[in-house]
Short mmCIF file of C-alpha atoms in Angstrom, two decimals:
data_model
loop_
_atom_site.label_atom_id
_atom_site.label_comp_id
_atom_site.label_asym_id
_atom_site.label_seq_id
_atom_site.Cartn_x
_atom_site.Cartn_y
_atom_site.Cartn_z
CA MET A 1 -23.39 -112.53 -66.43
CA ALA A 2 -22.48 -110.94 -62.36
CA THR A 3 -22.03 -113.25 -59.66
CA GLU A 4 -24.90 -113.12 -57.04
CA THR A 5 -22.18 -112.18 -54.70
CA ALA A 6 -22.50 -108.86 -56.54
CA MET A 7 -26.44 -108.47 -56.75
CA LEU A 8 -26.90 -108.62 -53.00
CA SER A 9 -24.49 -106.33 -52.49
CA LEU A 10 -24.58 -102.60 -51.75
CA ASP A 11 -22.38 -101.89 -54.54
CA ASN A 12 -25.05 -103.06 -56.99
CA PRO A 13 -27.22 -100.02 -57.24
CA VAL A 14 -30.36 -102.21 -58.02
CA PHE A 15 -30.19 -104.08 -54.86
CA VAL A 16 -30.15 -100.27 -53.03
CA THR A 17 -32.84 -99.42 -54.87
CA TYR A 18 -34.71 -102.17 -53.50
CA LEU A 19 -33.10 -102.19 -50.66
CA LEU A 20 -34.50 -98.58 -49.85
CA ALA A 21 -38.22 -99.35 -51.24
CA ALA A 22 -38.08 -102.28 -49.17
CA SER A 23 -37.51 -100.90 -45.91
CA ILE A 24 -39.79 -97.94 -46.62
CA MET A 25 -42.92 -100.24 -47.54
CA LEU A 26 -42.36 -102.47 -44.41
CA LEU A 27 -42.24 -99.86 -42.04
CA LYS A 28 -45.95 -98.94 -44.11
CA LEU A 29 -46.58 -102.53 -43.40
CA MET A 30 -45.71 -102.40 -39.66
CA LEU A 31 -46.95 -99.21 -38.83
CA GLN A 32 -50.33 -99.52 -40.83
CA PRO A 33 -52.18 -101.38 -37.60
CA TRP A 34 -50.56 -98.27 -35.17
CA MET A 35 -53.26 -96.29 -36.95
CA THR A 36 -55.73 -98.79 -36.32
CA VAL A 37 -54.58 -99.01 -32.61
CA VAL A 38 -54.20 -95.20 -32.27
CA ARG A 39 -57.94 -94.80 -33.71
CA MET A 40 -59.37 -97.15 -31.26
CA MET A 41 -58.05 -95.80 -28.16
CA THR A 42 -58.97 -92.13 -29.42
CA VAL A 43 -62.59 -93.50 -29.69
CA ARG A 44 -62.76 -96.46 -27.26
CA ALA A 45 -65.05 -98.76 -30.00
CA GLY A 46 -64.18 -100.62 -32.76
CA PHE A 47 -63.12 -103.57 -30.77
CA ARG A 48 -63.22 -107.61 -32.30
CA SER A 49 -62.69 -110.06 -29.53
CA PRO A 50 -64.98 -110.01 -26.48
CA GLU A 51 -62.38 -110.21 -23.91
CA ASP A 52 -61.44 -106.32 -25.25
CA ALA A 53 -64.92 -104.83 -23.79
CA ARG A 54 -63.69 -105.64 -20.45
CA LYS A 55 -63.07 -103.21 -17.78
CA SER A 56 -58.87 -102.90 -18.17
CA PRO A 57 -56.12 -100.12 -17.46
CA LEU A 58 -56.84 -99.26 -21.15
CA ASN A 59 -60.34 -99.73 -21.03
CA PRO A 60 -61.49 -97.81 -17.49
CA THR A 61 -65.29 -97.85 -18.58
CA PRO A 62 -66.32 -100.32 -20.89
CA SER A 63 -69.95 -99.69 -22.29
CA SER A 64 -71.98 -101.44 -24.42
CA GLY A 65 -71.46 -101.26 -28.04
CA GLN A 66 -67.34 -101.13 -28.47
CA LEU A 67 -67.75 -104.54 -30.22
CA GLU A 68 -69.70 -103.17 -33.21
CA PRO A 69 -67.86 -101.76 -36.53
CA ASN A 70 -66.54 -98.23 -36.02
CA GLU A 71 -65.79 -96.79 -39.14
CA HIS A 72 -62.72 -94.69 -38.17
CA VAL A 73 -61.45 -97.58 -37.22
CA GLU A 74 -62.63 -99.81 -40.16
CA ARG A 75 -61.17 -97.58 -42.47
CA SER A 76 -57.78 -97.96 -40.86
CA ARG A 77 -58.35 -101.89 -40.96
CA ARG A 78 -59.33 -101.66 -44.75
CA MET A 79 -56.14 -99.89 -45.31
CA ASN A 80 -54.39 -102.55 -43.11
CA LEU A 81 -56.03 -105.25 -45.45
CA ASN A 82 -55.18 -103.18 -48.78
CA ASP A 83 -51.84 -103.36 -47.30
CA LEU A 84 -51.53 -107.01 -47.22
CA GLU A 85 -53.12 -107.65 -50.72
CA SER A 86 -50.36 -105.56 -51.86
CA ILE A 87 -47.37 -105.39 -49.84
CA PRO A 88 -46.14 -108.71 -49.40
CA GLY A 89 -46.59 -109.10 -53.36
CA PHE A 90 -43.99 -106.24 -53.89
CA LEU A 91 -41.02 -107.01 -51.36
CA MET A 92 -40.99 -110.68 -53.00
CA ALA A 93 -41.00 -109.58 -56.33
CA GLY A 94 -38.83 -107.08 -56.45
CA PHE A 95 -36.31 -109.24 -54.42
CA LEU A 96 -36.33 -112.03 -57.04
CA PHE A 97 -36.38 -109.45 -59.53
CA VAL A 98 -33.40 -107.88 -58.39
CA LEU A 99 -31.49 -111.56 -58.90
CA THR A 100 -32.69 -111.64 -62.82
CA GLU A 101 -30.60 -108.60 -63.33
CA PRO A 102 -32.60 -106.16 -64.57
CA PRO A 103 -31.40 -103.03 -66.30
CA LEU A 104 -31.02 -100.05 -63.55
CA ILE A 105 -33.11 -97.48 -65.07
CA LEU A 106 -36.02 -100.30 -65.42
CA ALA A 107 -35.69 -101.28 -61.79
CA GLN A 108 -35.71 -97.39 -60.78
CA VAL A 109 -39.14 -96.68 -62.45
CA LEU A 110 -41.05 -99.82 -61.69
CA ILE A 111 -39.75 -99.94 -57.82
CA TRP A 112 -40.22 -95.96 -57.34
CA GLY A 113 -43.10 -96.20 -59.44
CA TYR A 114 -44.85 -98.89 -57.05
CA VAL A 115 -43.79 -96.55 -53.79
CA ILE A 116 -45.12 -93.77 -54.90
CA ALA A 117 -48.36 -94.80 -56.05
CA ARG A 118 -48.80 -96.83 -52.39
CA GLY A 119 -48.16 -93.21 -50.72
CA ALA A 120 -50.54 -91.91 -53.22
CA HIS A 121 -53.50 -94.69 -52.24
CA PHE A 122 -52.32 -94.37 -48.49
CA ILE A 123 -53.30 -90.24 -48.49
CA ALA A 124 -56.78 -91.04 -51.32
CA TYR A 125 -58.10 -94.00 -48.70
CA LEU A 126 -56.73 -91.77 -45.09
CA THR A 127 -58.85 -88.60 -46.72
CA ALA A 128 -62.09 -91.00 -48.43
CA GLN A 129 -61.52 -89.32 -51.67
CA LEU A 130 -63.48 -90.49 -54.48
CA HIS A 131 -63.30 -94.20 -55.72
CA ASP A 132 -62.09 -93.57 -58.76
CA VAL A 133 -58.85 -91.31 -57.15
CA ARG A 134 -58.29 -94.04 -54.86
CA ALA A 135 -58.67 -96.96 -57.63
CA THR A 136 -56.09 -94.92 -60.36
CA CYS A 137 -53.80 -94.75 -57.57
CA TRP A 138 -54.36 -98.09 -57.02
CA THR A 139 -54.13 -100.00 -60.50
CA PHE A 140 -50.56 -98.05 -60.77
CA SER A 141 -49.01 -99.69 -57.62
CA SER A 142 -50.48 -103.09 -58.74
CA LEU A 143 -49.10 -103.13 -62.59
CA PRO A 144 -45.05 -102.24 -61.80
CA VAL A 145 -45.75 -105.97 -59.68
CA LEU A 146 -47.23 -107.60 -62.11
CA VAL A 147 -44.80 -106.33 -64.64
CA MET A 148 -41.92 -107.93 -62.60
CA ALA A 149 -43.50 -111.23 -62.05
CA VAL A 150 -43.78 -111.32 -65.89
CA TYR A 151 -39.85 -110.20 -65.86
CA ILE A 152 -39.34 -113.05 -63.52
CA LEU A 153 -41.07 -115.84 -65.25
CA LEU A 154 -39.71 -114.95 -68.62
CA ALA A 155 -36.04 -114.92 -66.71
CA GLY A 156 -36.85 -118.45 -65.42
CA LEU A 157 -38.25 -119.83 -69.25
CA SER A 158 -34.72 -118.71 -70.63
CA ALA A 159 -32.82 -120.36 -68.18
CA MET B 1 -21.36 -127.40 -50.42
CA ALA B 2 -21.41 -125.60 -53.19
CA THR B 3 -21.48 -121.82 -53.06
CA GLU B 4 -24.40 -119.73 -52.74
CA THR B 5 -23.63 -117.54 -55.62
CA ALA B 6 -24.08 -121.03 -57.42
CA MET B 7 -27.62 -121.25 -55.69
CA LEU B 8 -29.19 -118.14 -57.06
CA SER B 9 -28.01 -118.62 -60.29
CA LEU B 10 -30.17 -119.72 -63.26
CA ASP B 11 -27.69 -122.60 -63.81
CA ASN B 12 -29.15 -123.84 -60.75
CA PRO B 13 -32.36 -126.03 -61.64
CA VAL B 14 -33.76 -125.97 -58.16
CA PHE B 15 -33.81 -122.13 -58.10
CA VAL B 16 -35.14 -122.37 -61.82
CA THR B 17 -38.20 -124.18 -60.60
CA TYR B 18 -38.77 -122.05 -57.68
CA LEU B 19 -38.71 -119.24 -59.38
CA LEU B 20 -40.98 -120.48 -62.47
CA ALA B 21 -43.38 -121.70 -59.55
CA ALA B 22 -43.04 -118.19 -57.42
CA SER B 23 -43.47 -116.08 -60.66
CA ILE B 24 -47.05 -117.74 -61.36
CA MET B 25 -47.65 -117.66 -57.97
CA LEU B 26 -46.95 -114.03 -57.48
CA LEU B 27 -49.26 -113.44 -60.59
CA LYS B 28 -52.35 -115.03 -59.10
CA LEU B 29 -51.78 -113.13 -55.87
CA MET B 30 -51.80 -109.79 -57.86
CA LEU B 31 -54.68 -110.73 -60.36
CA GLN B 32 -56.69 -111.88 -57.43
CA PRO B 33 -57.91 -108.29 -56.78
CA TRP B 34 -58.56 -107.45 -60.45
CA MET B 35 -61.05 -110.34 -60.34
CA THR B 36 -62.67 -108.78 -57.24
CA VAL B 37 -62.61 -105.15 -59.16
CA VAL B 38 -64.10 -106.66 -62.49
CA ARG B 39 -66.88 -108.58 -60.09
CA MET B 40 -67.59 -104.79 -58.50
CA MET B 41 -67.74 -102.82 -62.12
CA THR B 42 -70.10 -105.61 -63.14
CA VAL B 43 -72.60 -106.32 -60.28
CA ARG B 44 -72.10 -102.27 -59.35
CA ALA B 45 -72.39 -103.65 -55.45
CA GLY B 46 -70.06 -105.05 -53.18
CA PHE B 47 -68.05 -101.47 -52.23
CA ARG B 48 -67.01 -101.38 -48.77
CA SER B 49 -65.92 -97.91 -48.21
CA PRO B 50 -68.74 -95.16 -47.92
CA GLU B 51 -67.23 -92.41 -50.73
CA ASP B 52 -67.53 -95.61 -52.99
CA ALA B 53 -71.18 -95.36 -53.17
CA ARG B 54 -70.90 -91.24 -54.62
CA LYS B 55 -71.72 -90.63 -57.74
CA SER B 56 -68.28 -90.78 -59.86
CA PRO B 57 -67.88 -91.59 -63.55
CA LEU B 58 -67.06 -95.21 -62.73
CA ASN B 59 -70.14 -94.97 -60.39
CA PRO B 60 -72.63 -93.02 -62.61
CA THR B 61 -76.09 -94.27 -60.89
CA PRO B 62 -75.24 -94.43 -57.73
CA SER B 63 -78.12 -96.54 -55.39
CA SER B 64 -79.46 -98.02 -52.39
CA GLY B 65 -77.34 -101.46 -51.50
CA GLN B 66 -74.17 -100.80 -52.79
CA LEU B 67 -72.27 -100.69 -49.93
CA GLU B 68 -74.34 -104.05 -48.78
CA PRO B 69 -71.91 -107.32 -48.54
CA ASN B 70 -72.41 -109.21 -52.38
CA GLU B 71 -71.99 -112.91 -52.27
CA HIS B 72 -70.76 -113.00 -56.12
CA VAL B 73 -67.80 -110.30 -55.13
CA GLU B 74 -67.39 -111.44 -51.58
CA ARG B 75 -66.70 -114.87 -53.34
CA SER B 76 -63.61 -113.28 -55.01
CA ARG B 77 -62.55 -111.52 -51.94
CA ARG B 78 -62.80 -115.12 -50.11
CA MET B 79 -60.50 -116.24 -52.39
CA ASN B 80 -58.15 -113.64 -52.16
CA LEU B 81 -57.83 -114.06 -48.34
CA ASN B 82 -56.63 -117.16 -48.80
CA ASP B 83 -54.14 -116.52 -50.95
CA LEU B 84 -52.90 -114.36 -48.84
CA GLU B 85 -52.98 -117.00 -46.34
CA SER B 86 -51.06 -119.82 -48.66
CA ILE B 87 -48.65 -117.52 -51.23
CA PRO B 88 -46.46 -115.10 -49.23
CA GLY B 89 -45.99 -118.43 -46.89
CA PHE B 90 -44.73 -120.28 -50.12
CA LEU B 91 -42.90 -117.32 -51.44
CA MET B 92 -40.73 -117.64 -48.54
CA ALA B 93 -40.48 -121.08 -47.96
CA GLY B 94 -40.01 -122.01 -51.00
CA PHE B 95 -36.82 -119.27 -51.48
CA LEU B 96 -34.98 -120.16 -47.91
CA PHE B 97 -35.78 -124.45 -48.90
CA VAL B 98 -33.47 -123.18 -52.29
CA LEU B 99 -30.76 -122.16 -49.96
CA THR B 100 -30.65 -125.18 -48.03
CA GLU B 101 -29.57 -127.47 -51.16
CA PRO B 102 -32.42 -129.87 -50.94
CA PRO B 103 -32.65 -132.30 -53.71
CA LEU B 104 -33.93 -131.65 -57.31
CA ILE B 105 -36.55 -133.59 -57.12
CA LEU B 106 -37.91 -133.07 -53.92
CA ALA B 107 -38.13 -129.30 -54.61
CA GLN B 108 -39.97 -130.06 -58.06
CA VAL B 109 -42.80 -132.28 -56.35
CA LEU B 110 -43.28 -129.62 -53.55
CA ILE B 111 -43.38 -126.47 -55.28
CA TRP B 112 -45.04 -128.08 -58.62
CA GLY B 113 -47.26 -130.11 -56.14
CA TYR B 114 -48.48 -126.84 -54.23
CA VAL B 115 -48.99 -125.24 -57.78
CA ILE B 116 -50.93 -127.79 -58.63
CA ALA B 117 -53.21 -127.70 -55.82
CA ARG B 118 -53.46 -124.16 -55.82
CA GLY B 119 -54.70 -123.79 -59.25
CA ALA B 120 -57.04 -126.87 -58.59
CA HIS B 121 -58.36 -124.63 -55.43
CA PHE B 122 -58.87 -121.67 -57.32
CA ILE B 123 -61.10 -123.67 -60.36
CA ALA B 124 -63.34 -125.22 -56.99
CA TYR B 125 -63.60 -122.05 -55.28
CA LEU B 126 -64.23 -120.19 -58.34
CA THR B 127 -67.22 -122.63 -59.66
CA ALA B 128 -68.30 -123.25 -55.98
CA GLN B 129 -67.24 -127.19 -55.76
CA LEU B 130 -68.63 -129.09 -52.72
CA HIS B 131 -66.22 -127.61 -49.48
CA ASP B 132 -64.72 -131.32 -49.69
CA VAL B 133 -63.63 -130.92 -52.65
CA ARG B 134 -62.16 -127.66 -52.06
CA ALA B 135 -60.66 -128.69 -48.52
CA THR B 136 -58.91 -131.25 -50.15
CA CYS B 137 -56.89 -129.53 -52.64
CA TRP B 138 -56.51 -126.37 -49.92
CA THR B 139 -54.98 -129.37 -47.76
CA PHE B 140 -52.73 -130.72 -50.75
CA SER B 141 -51.58 -126.98 -50.69
CA SER B 142 -50.39 -126.45 -47.28
CA LEU B 143 -48.90 -130.07 -46.85
CA PRO B 144 -45.34 -128.93 -49.24
CA VAL B 145 -45.22 -125.82 -47.70
CA LEU B 146 -44.90 -127.44 -44.28
CA VAL B 147 -42.81 -129.72 -45.26
CA MET B 148 -40.82 -127.15 -46.74
CA ALA B 149 -40.64 -125.35 -43.37
CA VAL B 150 -40.05 -128.20 -41.49
CA TYR B 151 -36.91 -128.89 -43.95
CA ILE B 152 -35.31 -125.59 -43.36
CA LEU B 153 -35.61 -126.12 -39.53
CA LEU B 154 -34.01 -129.26 -39.53
CA ALA B 155 -31.10 -127.26 -41.70
CA GLY B 156 -30.88 -124.62 -39.21
CA LEU B 157 -30.83 -126.67 -36.13
CA SER B 158 -28.01 -129.47 -38.37
CA ALA B 159 -25.88 -126.22 -38.87
CA MET C 1 -17.44 -106.80 -45.79
CA ALA C 2 -18.19 -109.92 -45.93
CA THR C 3 -19.17 -111.59 -49.53
CA GLU C 4 -22.71 -112.73 -49.69
CA THR C 5 -22.01 -116.10 -50.23
CA ALA C 6 -20.95 -115.60 -46.44
CA MET C 7 -23.66 -114.29 -45.64
CA LEU C 8 -26.56 -117.14 -46.49
CA SER C 9 -24.23 -119.72 -45.72
CA LEU C 10 -25.00 -122.07 -42.90
CA ASP C 11 -21.84 -121.03 -41.55
CA ASN C 12 -22.77 -117.25 -40.99
CA PRO C 13 -24.72 -117.50 -37.09
CA VAL C 14 -26.99 -114.42 -38.42
CA PHE C 15 -28.18 -116.52 -41.05
CA VAL C 16 -28.99 -119.41 -39.38
CA THR C 17 -30.58 -117.44 -36.47
CA TYR C 18 -32.72 -116.12 -39.07
CA LEU C 19 -33.31 -119.24 -40.88
CA LEU C 20 -34.30 -120.85 -37.61
CA ALA C 21 -36.48 -118.56 -36.04
CA ALA C 22 -38.18 -118.07 -40.10
CA SER C 23 -39.13 -121.73 -40.02
CA ILE C 24 -40.36 -121.26 -36.64
CA MET C 25 -42.72 -118.29 -38.03
CA LEU C 26 -43.35 -120.29 -41.07
CA LEU C 27 -44.94 -123.19 -39.20
CA LYS C 28 -47.04 -120.83 -36.84
CA LEU C 29 -48.15 -118.91 -40.28
CA MET C 30 -49.15 -122.35 -41.75
CA LEU C 31 -50.71 -123.92 -39.10
CA GLN C 32 -53.30 -121.17 -37.43
CA PRO C 33 -55.56 -122.08 -40.35
CA TRP C 34 -55.53 -125.78 -39.64
CA MET C 35 -56.29 -124.64 -35.85
CA THR C 36 -59.66 -123.02 -37.68
CA VAL C 37 -60.30 -126.34 -39.84
CA VAL C 38 -60.30 -128.13 -36.86
CA ARG C 39 -62.65 -125.70 -34.98
CA MET C 40 -65.03 -125.73 -37.86
CA MET C 41 -65.32 -129.34 -37.63
CA THR C 42 -65.46 -129.51 -34.46
CA VAL C 43 -68.47 -127.65 -33.79
CA ARG C 44 -69.78 -127.96 -37.31
CA ALA C 45 -70.64 -124.35 -37.89
CA GLY C 46 -68.81 -120.87 -38.71
CA PHE C 47 -68.67 -121.99 -42.53
CA ARG C 48 -68.34 -118.86 -45.08
CA SER C 49 -69.45 -120.26 -48.21
CA PRO C 50 -72.41 -120.82 -49.56
CA GLU C 51 -71.53 -124.38 -50.65
CA ASP C 52 -70.34 -125.64 -47.32
CA ALA C 53 -73.47 -126.04 -45.64
CA ARG C 54 -74.19 -128.96 -48.20
CA LYS C 55 -74.25 -131.96 -47.65
CA SER C 56 -71.31 -133.39 -47.81
CA PRO C 57 -69.71 -136.40 -46.40
CA LEU C 58 -67.30 -133.63 -44.25
CA ASN C 59 -70.99 -132.33 -43.01
CA PRO C 60 -72.87 -135.27 -42.71
CA THR C 61 -76.11 -133.29 -41.48
CA PRO C 62 -76.01 -129.77 -42.29
CA SER C 63 -78.42 -127.13 -40.39
CA SER C 64 -79.43 -124.01 -40.74
CA GLY C 65 -76.97 -121.49 -39.19
CA GLN C 66 -73.69 -123.21 -39.76
CA LEU C 67 -72.71 -119.90 -42.13
CA GLU C 68 -73.47 -117.63 -39.36
CA PRO C 69 -70.02 -116.68 -37.66
CA ASN C 70 -69.02 -118.54 -34.35
CA GLU C 71 -67.13 -117.03 -31.72
CA HIS C 72 -64.55 -120.40 -31.34
CA VAL C 73 -64.01 -120.39 -35.38
CA GLU C 74 -63.67 -116.40 -35.56
CA ARG C 75 -61.12 -116.27 -32.79
CA SER C 76 -58.82 -118.57 -35.11
CA ARG C 77 -59.72 -116.31 -37.92
CA ARG C 78 -58.74 -113.47 -36.20
CA MET C 79 -55.14 -114.98 -34.49
CA ASN C 80 -54.59 -116.22 -38.50
CA LEU C 81 -55.62 -112.42 -39.71
CA ASN C 82 -53.31 -111.12 -36.80
CA ASP C 83 -50.17 -113.61 -38.14
CA LEU C 84 -51.04 -112.33 -41.91
CA GLU C 85 -50.23 -108.77 -40.49
CA SER C 86 -47.06 -109.23 -38.96
CA ILE C 87 -45.12 -112.51 -40.09
CA PRO C 88 -45.04 -112.08 -43.53
CA GLY C 89 -43.27 -108.79 -42.64
CA PHE C 90 -41.50 -110.12 -40.15
CA LEU C 91 -39.94 -112.82 -43.00
CA MET C 92 -39.00 -109.97 -45.54
CA ALA C 93 -37.41 -107.86 -42.73
CA GLY C 94 -35.34 -110.63 -40.81
CA PHE C 95 -34.00 -111.73 -44.37
CA LEU C 96 -33.09 -108.41 -45.52
CA PHE C 97 -31.34 -107.41 -42.73
CA VAL C 98 -29.15 -110.76 -42.45
CA LEU C 99 -28.10 -109.01 -45.77
CA THR C 100 -26.56 -105.91 -44.14
CA GLU C 101 -24.77 -107.67 -41.61
CA PRO C 102 -26.13 -107.36 -38.49
CA PRO C 103 -23.81 -107.09 -35.30
CA LEU C 104 -25.24 -111.37 -33.98
CA ILE C 105 -25.88 -110.15 -30.22
CA LEU C 106 -28.68 -107.54 -32.35
CA ALA C 107 -29.68 -109.86 -34.45
CA GLN C 108 -29.70 -112.59 -31.87
CA VAL C 109 -32.30 -109.99 -29.13
CA LEU C 110 -34.54 -108.85 -32.32
CA ILE C 111 -35.15 -111.95 -34.14
CA TRP C 112 -35.82 -114.12 -31.01
CA GLY C 113 -37.66 -110.74 -29.07
CA TYR C 114 -40.05 -111.39 -31.99
CA VAL C 115 -40.58 -114.82 -31.68
CA ILE C 116 -40.90 -114.77 -27.96
CA ALA C 117 -43.15 -112.36 -28.44
CA ARG C 118 -45.54 -113.74 -31.07
CA GLY C 119 -45.80 -117.05 -28.69
CA ALA C 120 -46.81 -115.12 -26.00
CA HIS C 121 -49.30 -113.06 -27.84
CA PHE C 122 -50.32 -116.40 -29.55
CA ILE C 123 -51.37 -117.70 -26.08
CA ALA C 124 -52.71 -114.67 -24.74
CA TYR C 125 -55.27 -114.51 -27.73
CA LEU C 126 -56.10 -118.21 -27.51
CA THR C 127 -56.85 -117.75 -23.80
CA ALA C 128 -58.65 -114.84 -24.19
CA GLN C 129 -56.62 -112.82 -21.90
CA LEU C 130 -57.23 -109.24 -21.02
CA HIS C 131 -56.61 -106.47 -24.07
CA ASP C 132 -54.00 -105.46 -21.87
CA VAL C 133 -51.94 -108.25 -22.02
CA ARG C 134 -52.28 -109.36 -25.65
CA ALA C 135 -51.46 -105.98 -26.63
CA THR C 136 -48.41 -105.90 -24.96
CA CYS C 137 -47.19 -109.24 -26.49
CA TRP C 138 -48.43 -107.53 -29.93
CA THR C 139 -45.70 -104.31 -29.19
CA PHE C 140 -43.03 -106.15 -28.34
CA SER C 141 -43.79 -108.01 -31.91
CA SER C 142 -44.03 -105.25 -33.51
CA LEU C 143 -41.23 -103.61 -32.00
CA PRO C 144 -38.24 -105.46 -33.50
CA VAL C 145 -39.40 -105.62 -37.20
CA LEU C 146 -40.01 -101.89 -36.97
CA VAL C 147 -36.33 -101.62 -35.46
CA MET C 148 -34.97 -104.13 -38.70
CA ALA C 149 -36.41 -101.75 -40.91
CA VAL C 150 -35.55 -98.91 -39.93
CA TYR C 151 -31.76 -100.90 -39.77
CA ILE C 152 -32.34 -101.70 -43.33
CA LEU C 153 -33.18 -98.45 -44.55
CA LEU C 154 -29.98 -96.65 -42.93
CA ALA C 155 -28.22 -99.60 -44.42
CA GLY C 156 -29.74 -98.71 -47.87
CA LEU C 157 -28.97 -94.87 -47.10
CA SER C 158 -25.14 -95.37 -46.24
CA ALA C 159 -25.06 -97.13 -49.39
#
């Protein structure tokens, strides 16, 4: 068994695979709220807090209804919530998976499979594809994390 | 002080304790959305995106009202949101806690206490027990994470 | 290049910086739901599950309307959701950032910058400051995580 020193090193291709995917998914996680911000500023609606409807430099002409749900904004919020249900779980599962020293090819399939599925899910959600398309992408993003979690569980049980 | 190599090894019983609990909680985190999916498919309601009410193989007979909140589905969504408020925090706190080299018995009590409390909370929420029952389970799941966070803080301060 | 043993040790000032900030943010993450609980108990309203409006020791005098949104409670829930969109991402990005061995001064600026910005955001949200104030705090909390994610990505690409 390799030492953990080797496991979390940039010399370990499994860790590098994870590191690249994790950084991409962290960017996705942190940039989705920016899409919500941009959409709110564009439509000047879909705010959530009472104080957001007050006159300010960013909201120079307040109007009634700015606090009501706006589908253009809500879509980005739903995408964000979907990220929250998936990405932190992937980030932790993937990291612990690296520590169980999986075969490189398995790590590559699961980790890049996740990233590709989430990318496809993002596009499907953004462009309001038929539910079945989005659901298929979501399923392919859920399965790799479940497989990694089971793999970690079995590694822990065999310790 | 042991090396970190030993800390994140399957030879370290504190890490194995964490790894087992983390994999179980990762499965819980990732499977709750599947309960939401199953419930949506069963009642054919509680959808959130406008496109989900369109005719498709998974929704062959669209009907008005499919986009309105459905309590059977919403309960699973609330359970999911509750997971999001708790499990990622536990996963990170538990991992950093392992790195502070706590006594095994303390780690076992806090980590398994958390898992048991979340399991009880899941059952209480699923079966719509009286609020006080659910709140008690939730409290016992919150305290171990808070204790671990304080433990990490003190370890960092004493460095 | 230092070994990972050194990286995750309390002898590594970058790791200690992260550990202190992470424990503070974990406490923030886990304590926000307690604010929601306290507010629900104070106004005896803003409950979300049907069973929460039933008579119980914690709800001795149920009244209609207890299940309707209550702004005092909803504000704490929005603050919690905002935490969920930010803190788990910070915790993972920060940890992986430590593993890339950044300069101490950069780590201190990004990590403490995040903590300070989140603290200011908390106060701005709690006291219902003008949207522009809260948005500014939020922006300064988002940027450090994005910078760390890009740093991790570049480290992975250069491996």
